[in-house]
GROMACS .gro file of N, CA, C and O in nm:
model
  336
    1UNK      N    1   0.086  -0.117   0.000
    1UNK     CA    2   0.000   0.000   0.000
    1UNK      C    3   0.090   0.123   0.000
    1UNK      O    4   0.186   0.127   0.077
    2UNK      N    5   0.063   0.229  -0.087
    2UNK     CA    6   0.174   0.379  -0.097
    2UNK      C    7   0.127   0.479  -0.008
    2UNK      O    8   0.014   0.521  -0.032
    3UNK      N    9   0.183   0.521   0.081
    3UNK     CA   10   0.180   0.605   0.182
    3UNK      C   11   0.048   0.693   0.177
    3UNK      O   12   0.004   0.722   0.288
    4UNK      N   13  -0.034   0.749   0.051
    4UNK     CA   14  -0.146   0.780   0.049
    4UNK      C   15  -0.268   0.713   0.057
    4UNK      O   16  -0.372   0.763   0.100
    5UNK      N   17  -0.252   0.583   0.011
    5UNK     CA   18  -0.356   0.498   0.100
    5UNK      C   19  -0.374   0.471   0.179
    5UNK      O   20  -0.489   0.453   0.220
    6UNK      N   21  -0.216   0.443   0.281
    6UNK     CA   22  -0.231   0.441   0.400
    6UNK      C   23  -0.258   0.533   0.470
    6UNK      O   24  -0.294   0.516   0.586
    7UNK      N   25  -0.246   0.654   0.412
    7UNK     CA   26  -0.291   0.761   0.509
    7UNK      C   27  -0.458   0.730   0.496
    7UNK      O   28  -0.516   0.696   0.599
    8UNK      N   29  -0.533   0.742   0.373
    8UNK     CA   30  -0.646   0.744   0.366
    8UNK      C   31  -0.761   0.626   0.459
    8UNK      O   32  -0.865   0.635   0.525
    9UNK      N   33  -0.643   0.491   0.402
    9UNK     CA   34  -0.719   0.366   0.530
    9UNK      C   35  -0.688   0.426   0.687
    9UNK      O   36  -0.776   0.390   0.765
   10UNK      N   37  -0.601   0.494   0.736
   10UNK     CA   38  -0.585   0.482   0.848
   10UNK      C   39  -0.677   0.600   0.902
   10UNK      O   40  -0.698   0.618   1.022
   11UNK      N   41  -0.736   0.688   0.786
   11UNK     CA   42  -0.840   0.808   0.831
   11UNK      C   43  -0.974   0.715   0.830
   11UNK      O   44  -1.059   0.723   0.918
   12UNK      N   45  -0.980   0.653   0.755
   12UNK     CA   46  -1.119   0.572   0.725
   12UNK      C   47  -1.161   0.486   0.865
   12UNK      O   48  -1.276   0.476   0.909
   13UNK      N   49  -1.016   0.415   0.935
   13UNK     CA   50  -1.038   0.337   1.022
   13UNK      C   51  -1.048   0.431   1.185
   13UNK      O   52  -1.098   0.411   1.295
   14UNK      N   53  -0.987   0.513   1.135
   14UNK     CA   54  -1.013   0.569   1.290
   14UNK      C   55  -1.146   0.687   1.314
   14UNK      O   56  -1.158   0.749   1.419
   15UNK      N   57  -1.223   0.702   1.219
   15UNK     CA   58  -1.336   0.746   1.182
   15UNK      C   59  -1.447   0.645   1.237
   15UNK      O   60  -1.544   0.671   1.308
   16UNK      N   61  -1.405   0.518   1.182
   16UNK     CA   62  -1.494   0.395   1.209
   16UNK      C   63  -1.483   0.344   1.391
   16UNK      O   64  -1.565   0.263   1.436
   17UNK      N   65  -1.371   0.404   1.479
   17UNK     CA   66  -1.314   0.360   1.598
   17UNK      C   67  -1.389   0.456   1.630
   17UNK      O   68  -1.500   0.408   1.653
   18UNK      N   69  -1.389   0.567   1.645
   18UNK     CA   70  -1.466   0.703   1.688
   18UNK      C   71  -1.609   0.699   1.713
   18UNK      O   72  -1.669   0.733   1.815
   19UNK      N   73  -1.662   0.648   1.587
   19UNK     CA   74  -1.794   0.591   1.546
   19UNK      C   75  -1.848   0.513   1.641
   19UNK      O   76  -1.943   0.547   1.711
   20UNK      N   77  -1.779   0.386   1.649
   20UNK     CA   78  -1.812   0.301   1.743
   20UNK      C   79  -1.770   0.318   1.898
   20UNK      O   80  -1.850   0.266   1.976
   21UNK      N   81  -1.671   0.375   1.947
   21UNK     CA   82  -1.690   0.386   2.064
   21UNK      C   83  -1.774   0.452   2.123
   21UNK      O   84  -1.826   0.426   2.232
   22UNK      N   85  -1.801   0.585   2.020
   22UNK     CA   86  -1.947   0.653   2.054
   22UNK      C   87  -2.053   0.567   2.070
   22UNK      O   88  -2.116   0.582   2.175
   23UNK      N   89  -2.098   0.461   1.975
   23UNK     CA   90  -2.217   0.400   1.992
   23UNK      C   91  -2.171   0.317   2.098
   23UNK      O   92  -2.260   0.321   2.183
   24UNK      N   93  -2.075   0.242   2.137
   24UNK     CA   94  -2.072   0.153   2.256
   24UNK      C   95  -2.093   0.260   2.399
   24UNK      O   96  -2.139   0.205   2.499
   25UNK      N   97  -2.073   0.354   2.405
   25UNK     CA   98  -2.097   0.407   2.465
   25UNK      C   99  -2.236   0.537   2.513
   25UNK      O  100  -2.241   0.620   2.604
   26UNK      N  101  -2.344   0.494   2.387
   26UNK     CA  102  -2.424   0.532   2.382
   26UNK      C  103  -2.457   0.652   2.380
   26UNK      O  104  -2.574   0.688   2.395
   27UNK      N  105  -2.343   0.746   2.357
   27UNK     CA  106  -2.318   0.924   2.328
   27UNK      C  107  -2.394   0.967   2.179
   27UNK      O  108  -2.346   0.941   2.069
   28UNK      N  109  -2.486   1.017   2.196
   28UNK     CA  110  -2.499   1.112   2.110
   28UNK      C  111  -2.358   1.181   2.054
   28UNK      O  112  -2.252   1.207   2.110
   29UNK      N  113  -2.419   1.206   1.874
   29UNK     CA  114  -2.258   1.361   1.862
   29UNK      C  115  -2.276   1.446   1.923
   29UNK      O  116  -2.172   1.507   1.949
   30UNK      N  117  -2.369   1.490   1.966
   30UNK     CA  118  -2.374   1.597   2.027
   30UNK      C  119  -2.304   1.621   2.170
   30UNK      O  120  -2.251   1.721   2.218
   31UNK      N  121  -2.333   1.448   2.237
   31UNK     CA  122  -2.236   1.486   2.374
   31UNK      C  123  -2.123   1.477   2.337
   31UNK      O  124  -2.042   1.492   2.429
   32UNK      N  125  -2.055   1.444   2.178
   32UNK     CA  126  -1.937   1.415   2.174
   32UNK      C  127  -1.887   1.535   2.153
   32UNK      O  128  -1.769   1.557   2.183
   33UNK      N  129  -1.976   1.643   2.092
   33UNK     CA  130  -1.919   1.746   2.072
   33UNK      C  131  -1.906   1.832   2.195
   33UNK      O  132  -1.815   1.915   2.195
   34UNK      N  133  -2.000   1.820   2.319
   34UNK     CA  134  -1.987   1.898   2.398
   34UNK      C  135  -1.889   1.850   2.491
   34UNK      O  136  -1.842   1.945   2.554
   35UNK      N  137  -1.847   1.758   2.518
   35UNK     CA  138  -1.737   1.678   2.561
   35UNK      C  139  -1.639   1.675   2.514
   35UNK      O  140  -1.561   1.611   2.585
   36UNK      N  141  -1.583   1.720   2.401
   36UNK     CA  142  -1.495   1.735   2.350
   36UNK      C  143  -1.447   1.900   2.271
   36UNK      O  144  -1.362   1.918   2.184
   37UNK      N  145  -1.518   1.980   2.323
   37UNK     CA  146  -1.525   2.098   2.264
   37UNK      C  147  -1.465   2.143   2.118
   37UNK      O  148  -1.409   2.244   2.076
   38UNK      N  149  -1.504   2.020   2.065
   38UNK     CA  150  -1.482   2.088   1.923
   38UNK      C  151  -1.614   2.090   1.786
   38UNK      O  152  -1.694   1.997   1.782
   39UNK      N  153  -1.620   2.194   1.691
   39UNK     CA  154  -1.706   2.176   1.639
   39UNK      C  155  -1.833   2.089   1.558
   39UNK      O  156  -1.813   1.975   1.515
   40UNK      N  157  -1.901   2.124   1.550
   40UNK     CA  158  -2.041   2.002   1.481
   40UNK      C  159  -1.950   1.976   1.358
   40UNK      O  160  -1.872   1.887   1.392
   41UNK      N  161  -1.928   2.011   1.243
   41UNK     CA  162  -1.879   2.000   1.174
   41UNK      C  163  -1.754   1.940   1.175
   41UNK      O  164  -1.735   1.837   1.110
   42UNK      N  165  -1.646   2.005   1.256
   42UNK     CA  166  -1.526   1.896   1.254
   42UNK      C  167  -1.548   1.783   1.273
   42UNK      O  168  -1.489   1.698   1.206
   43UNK      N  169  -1.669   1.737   1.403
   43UNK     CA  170  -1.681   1.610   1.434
   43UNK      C  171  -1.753   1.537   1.331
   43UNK      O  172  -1.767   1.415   1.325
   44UNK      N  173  -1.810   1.650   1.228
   44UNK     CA  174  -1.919   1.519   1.173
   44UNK      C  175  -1.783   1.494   1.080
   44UNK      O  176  -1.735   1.380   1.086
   45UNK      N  177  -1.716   1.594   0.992
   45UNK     CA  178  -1.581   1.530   0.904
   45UNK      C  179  -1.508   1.499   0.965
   45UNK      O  180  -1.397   1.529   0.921
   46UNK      N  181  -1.507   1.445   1.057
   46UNK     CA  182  -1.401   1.323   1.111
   46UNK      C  183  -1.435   1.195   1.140
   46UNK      O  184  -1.375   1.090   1.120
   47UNK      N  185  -1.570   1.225   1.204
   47UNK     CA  186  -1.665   1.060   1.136
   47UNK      C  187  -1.749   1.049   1.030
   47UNK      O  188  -1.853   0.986   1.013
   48UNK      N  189  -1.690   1.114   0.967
   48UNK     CA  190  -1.709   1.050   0.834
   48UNK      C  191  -1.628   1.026   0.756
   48UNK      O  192  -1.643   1.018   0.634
   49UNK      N  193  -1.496   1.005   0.843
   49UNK     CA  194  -1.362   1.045   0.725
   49UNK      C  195  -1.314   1.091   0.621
   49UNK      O  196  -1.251   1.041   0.528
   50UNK      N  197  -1.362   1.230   0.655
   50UNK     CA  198  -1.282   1.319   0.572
   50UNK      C  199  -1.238   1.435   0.578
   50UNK      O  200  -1.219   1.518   0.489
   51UNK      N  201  -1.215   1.439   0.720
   51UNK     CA  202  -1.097   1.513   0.758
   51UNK      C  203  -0.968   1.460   0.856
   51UNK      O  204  -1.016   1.403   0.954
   52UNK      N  205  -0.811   1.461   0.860
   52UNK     CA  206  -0.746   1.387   0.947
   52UNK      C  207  -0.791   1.466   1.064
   52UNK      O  208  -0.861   1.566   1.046
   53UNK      N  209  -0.756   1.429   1.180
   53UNK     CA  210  -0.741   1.450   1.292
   53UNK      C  211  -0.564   1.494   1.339
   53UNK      O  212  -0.475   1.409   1.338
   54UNK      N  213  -0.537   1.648   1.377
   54UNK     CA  214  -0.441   1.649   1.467
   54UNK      C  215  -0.426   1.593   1.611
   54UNK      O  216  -0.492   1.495   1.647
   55UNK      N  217  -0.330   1.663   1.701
   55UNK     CA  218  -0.274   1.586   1.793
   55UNK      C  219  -0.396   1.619   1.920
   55UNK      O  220  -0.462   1.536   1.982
   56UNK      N  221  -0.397   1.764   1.931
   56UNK     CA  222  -0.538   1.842   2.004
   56UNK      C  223  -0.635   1.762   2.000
   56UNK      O  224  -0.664   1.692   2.096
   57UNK      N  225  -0.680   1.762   1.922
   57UNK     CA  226  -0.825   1.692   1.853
   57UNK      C  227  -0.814   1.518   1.868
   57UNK      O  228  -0.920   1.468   1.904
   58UNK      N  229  -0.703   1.424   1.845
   58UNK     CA  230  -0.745   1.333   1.909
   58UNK      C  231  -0.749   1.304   2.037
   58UNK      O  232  -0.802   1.215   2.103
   59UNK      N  233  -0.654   1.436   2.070
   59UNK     CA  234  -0.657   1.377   2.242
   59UNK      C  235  -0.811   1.441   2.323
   59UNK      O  236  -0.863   1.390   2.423
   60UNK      N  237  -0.849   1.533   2.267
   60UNK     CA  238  -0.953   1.594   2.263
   60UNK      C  239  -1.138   1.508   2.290
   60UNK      O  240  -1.238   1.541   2.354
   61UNK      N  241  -1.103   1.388   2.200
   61UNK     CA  242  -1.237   1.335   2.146
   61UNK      C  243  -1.197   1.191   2.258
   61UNK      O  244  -1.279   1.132   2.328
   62UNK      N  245  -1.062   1.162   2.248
   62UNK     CA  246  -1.024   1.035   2.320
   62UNK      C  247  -1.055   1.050   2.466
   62UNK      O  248  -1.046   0.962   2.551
   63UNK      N  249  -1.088   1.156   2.481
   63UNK     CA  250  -1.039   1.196   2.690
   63UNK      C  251  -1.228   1.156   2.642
   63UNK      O  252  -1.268   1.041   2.658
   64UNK      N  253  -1.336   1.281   2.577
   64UNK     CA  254  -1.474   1.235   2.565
   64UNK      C  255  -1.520   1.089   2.535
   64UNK      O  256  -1.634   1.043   2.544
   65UNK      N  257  -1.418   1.034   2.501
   65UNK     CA  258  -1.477   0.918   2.437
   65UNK      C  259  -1.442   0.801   2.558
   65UNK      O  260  -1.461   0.682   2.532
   66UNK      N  261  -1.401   0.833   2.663
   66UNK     CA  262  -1.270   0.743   2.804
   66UNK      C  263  -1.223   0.700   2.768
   66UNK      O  264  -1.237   0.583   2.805
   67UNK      N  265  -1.108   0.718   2.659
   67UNK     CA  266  -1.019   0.605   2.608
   67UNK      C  267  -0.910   0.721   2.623
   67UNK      O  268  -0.900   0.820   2.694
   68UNK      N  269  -0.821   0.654   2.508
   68UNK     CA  270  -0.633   0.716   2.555
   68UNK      C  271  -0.641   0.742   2.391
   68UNK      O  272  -0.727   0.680   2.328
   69UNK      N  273  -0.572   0.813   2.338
   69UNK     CA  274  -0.546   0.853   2.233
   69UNK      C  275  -0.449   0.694   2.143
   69UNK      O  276  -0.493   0.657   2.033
   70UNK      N  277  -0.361   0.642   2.188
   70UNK     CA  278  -0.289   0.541   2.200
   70UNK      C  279  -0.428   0.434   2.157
   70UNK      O  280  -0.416   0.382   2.046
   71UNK      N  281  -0.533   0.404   2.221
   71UNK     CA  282  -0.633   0.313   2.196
   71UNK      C  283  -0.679   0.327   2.066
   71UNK      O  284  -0.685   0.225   1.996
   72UNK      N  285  -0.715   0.443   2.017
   72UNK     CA  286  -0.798   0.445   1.902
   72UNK      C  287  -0.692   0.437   1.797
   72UNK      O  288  -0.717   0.373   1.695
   73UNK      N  289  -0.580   0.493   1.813
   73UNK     CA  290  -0.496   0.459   1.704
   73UNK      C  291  -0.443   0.291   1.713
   73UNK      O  292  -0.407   0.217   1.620
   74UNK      N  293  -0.450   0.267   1.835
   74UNK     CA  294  -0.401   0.088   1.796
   74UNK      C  295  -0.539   0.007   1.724
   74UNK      O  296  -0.517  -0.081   1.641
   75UNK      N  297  -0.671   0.039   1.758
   75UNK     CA  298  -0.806  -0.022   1.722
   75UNK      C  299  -0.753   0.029   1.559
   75UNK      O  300  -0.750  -0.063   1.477
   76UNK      N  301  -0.711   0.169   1.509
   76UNK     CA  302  -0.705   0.214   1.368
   76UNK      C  303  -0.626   0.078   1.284
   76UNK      O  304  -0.672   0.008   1.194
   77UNK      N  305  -0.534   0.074   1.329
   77UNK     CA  306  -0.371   0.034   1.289
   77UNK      C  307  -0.432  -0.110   1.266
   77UNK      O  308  -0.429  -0.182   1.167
   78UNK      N  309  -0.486  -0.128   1.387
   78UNK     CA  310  -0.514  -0.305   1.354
   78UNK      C  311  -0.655  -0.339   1.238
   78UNK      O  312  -0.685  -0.446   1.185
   79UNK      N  313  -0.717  -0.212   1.229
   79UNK     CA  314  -0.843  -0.267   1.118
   79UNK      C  315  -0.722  -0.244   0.977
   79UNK      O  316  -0.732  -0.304   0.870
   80UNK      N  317  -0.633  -0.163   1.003
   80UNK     CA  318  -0.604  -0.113   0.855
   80UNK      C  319  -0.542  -0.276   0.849
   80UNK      O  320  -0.603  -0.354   0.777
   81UNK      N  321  -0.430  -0.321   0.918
   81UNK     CA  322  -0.386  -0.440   0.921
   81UNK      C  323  -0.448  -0.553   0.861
   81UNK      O  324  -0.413  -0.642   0.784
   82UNK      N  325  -0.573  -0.516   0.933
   82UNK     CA  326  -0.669  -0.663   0.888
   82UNK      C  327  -0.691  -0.627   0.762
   82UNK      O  328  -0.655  -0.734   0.712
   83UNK      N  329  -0.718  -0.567   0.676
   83UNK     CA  330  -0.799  -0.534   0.583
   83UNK      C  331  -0.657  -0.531   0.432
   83UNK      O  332  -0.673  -0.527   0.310
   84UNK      N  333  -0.540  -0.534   0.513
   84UNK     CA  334  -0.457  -0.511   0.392
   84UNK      C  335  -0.415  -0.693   0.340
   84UNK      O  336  -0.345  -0.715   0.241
   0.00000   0.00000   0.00000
């Protein structure tokens, strides 16, 4: 895979980690947004992958979401893994 796919699978997969920890955790976006103080919009293009996420912003959504920033990127890493 050339470094732009991988960038793109690894936005796709951590979009999909975001996604779901929200629903396992039964958060509305909206508490994700208020819990994470960042915009409706950033959050909706980031679960929907299509926008990356900086360093702020994942640590940002990870603290709302009770996880570690470290978690969602290993849940990322390992779907991209599986999938290649």
């Amino acid at each position: 895979m050339d470094p732009e796919d991988r960038r793109m699978a690894m936005r796709k997969a951590l979009a999909a980690e975001v996604r779901a920890r929200r629903a396992y955790l039964h958060m509305a976006q909206g508490e994700l947004i208020a819990a994470s103080g960042l915009s409706r919009s950033t959050i909706g293009r980031i679960e929907n992958g299509e926008r990356d996420m900086d360093i702020p912003q994942l640590v940002a959504i990870a603290a709302a979401l009770e996880t570690t920033p470290a978690e969602l990127l290993q849940a990322a890493t390992d779907a991209v893994r599986a999938d290649a």
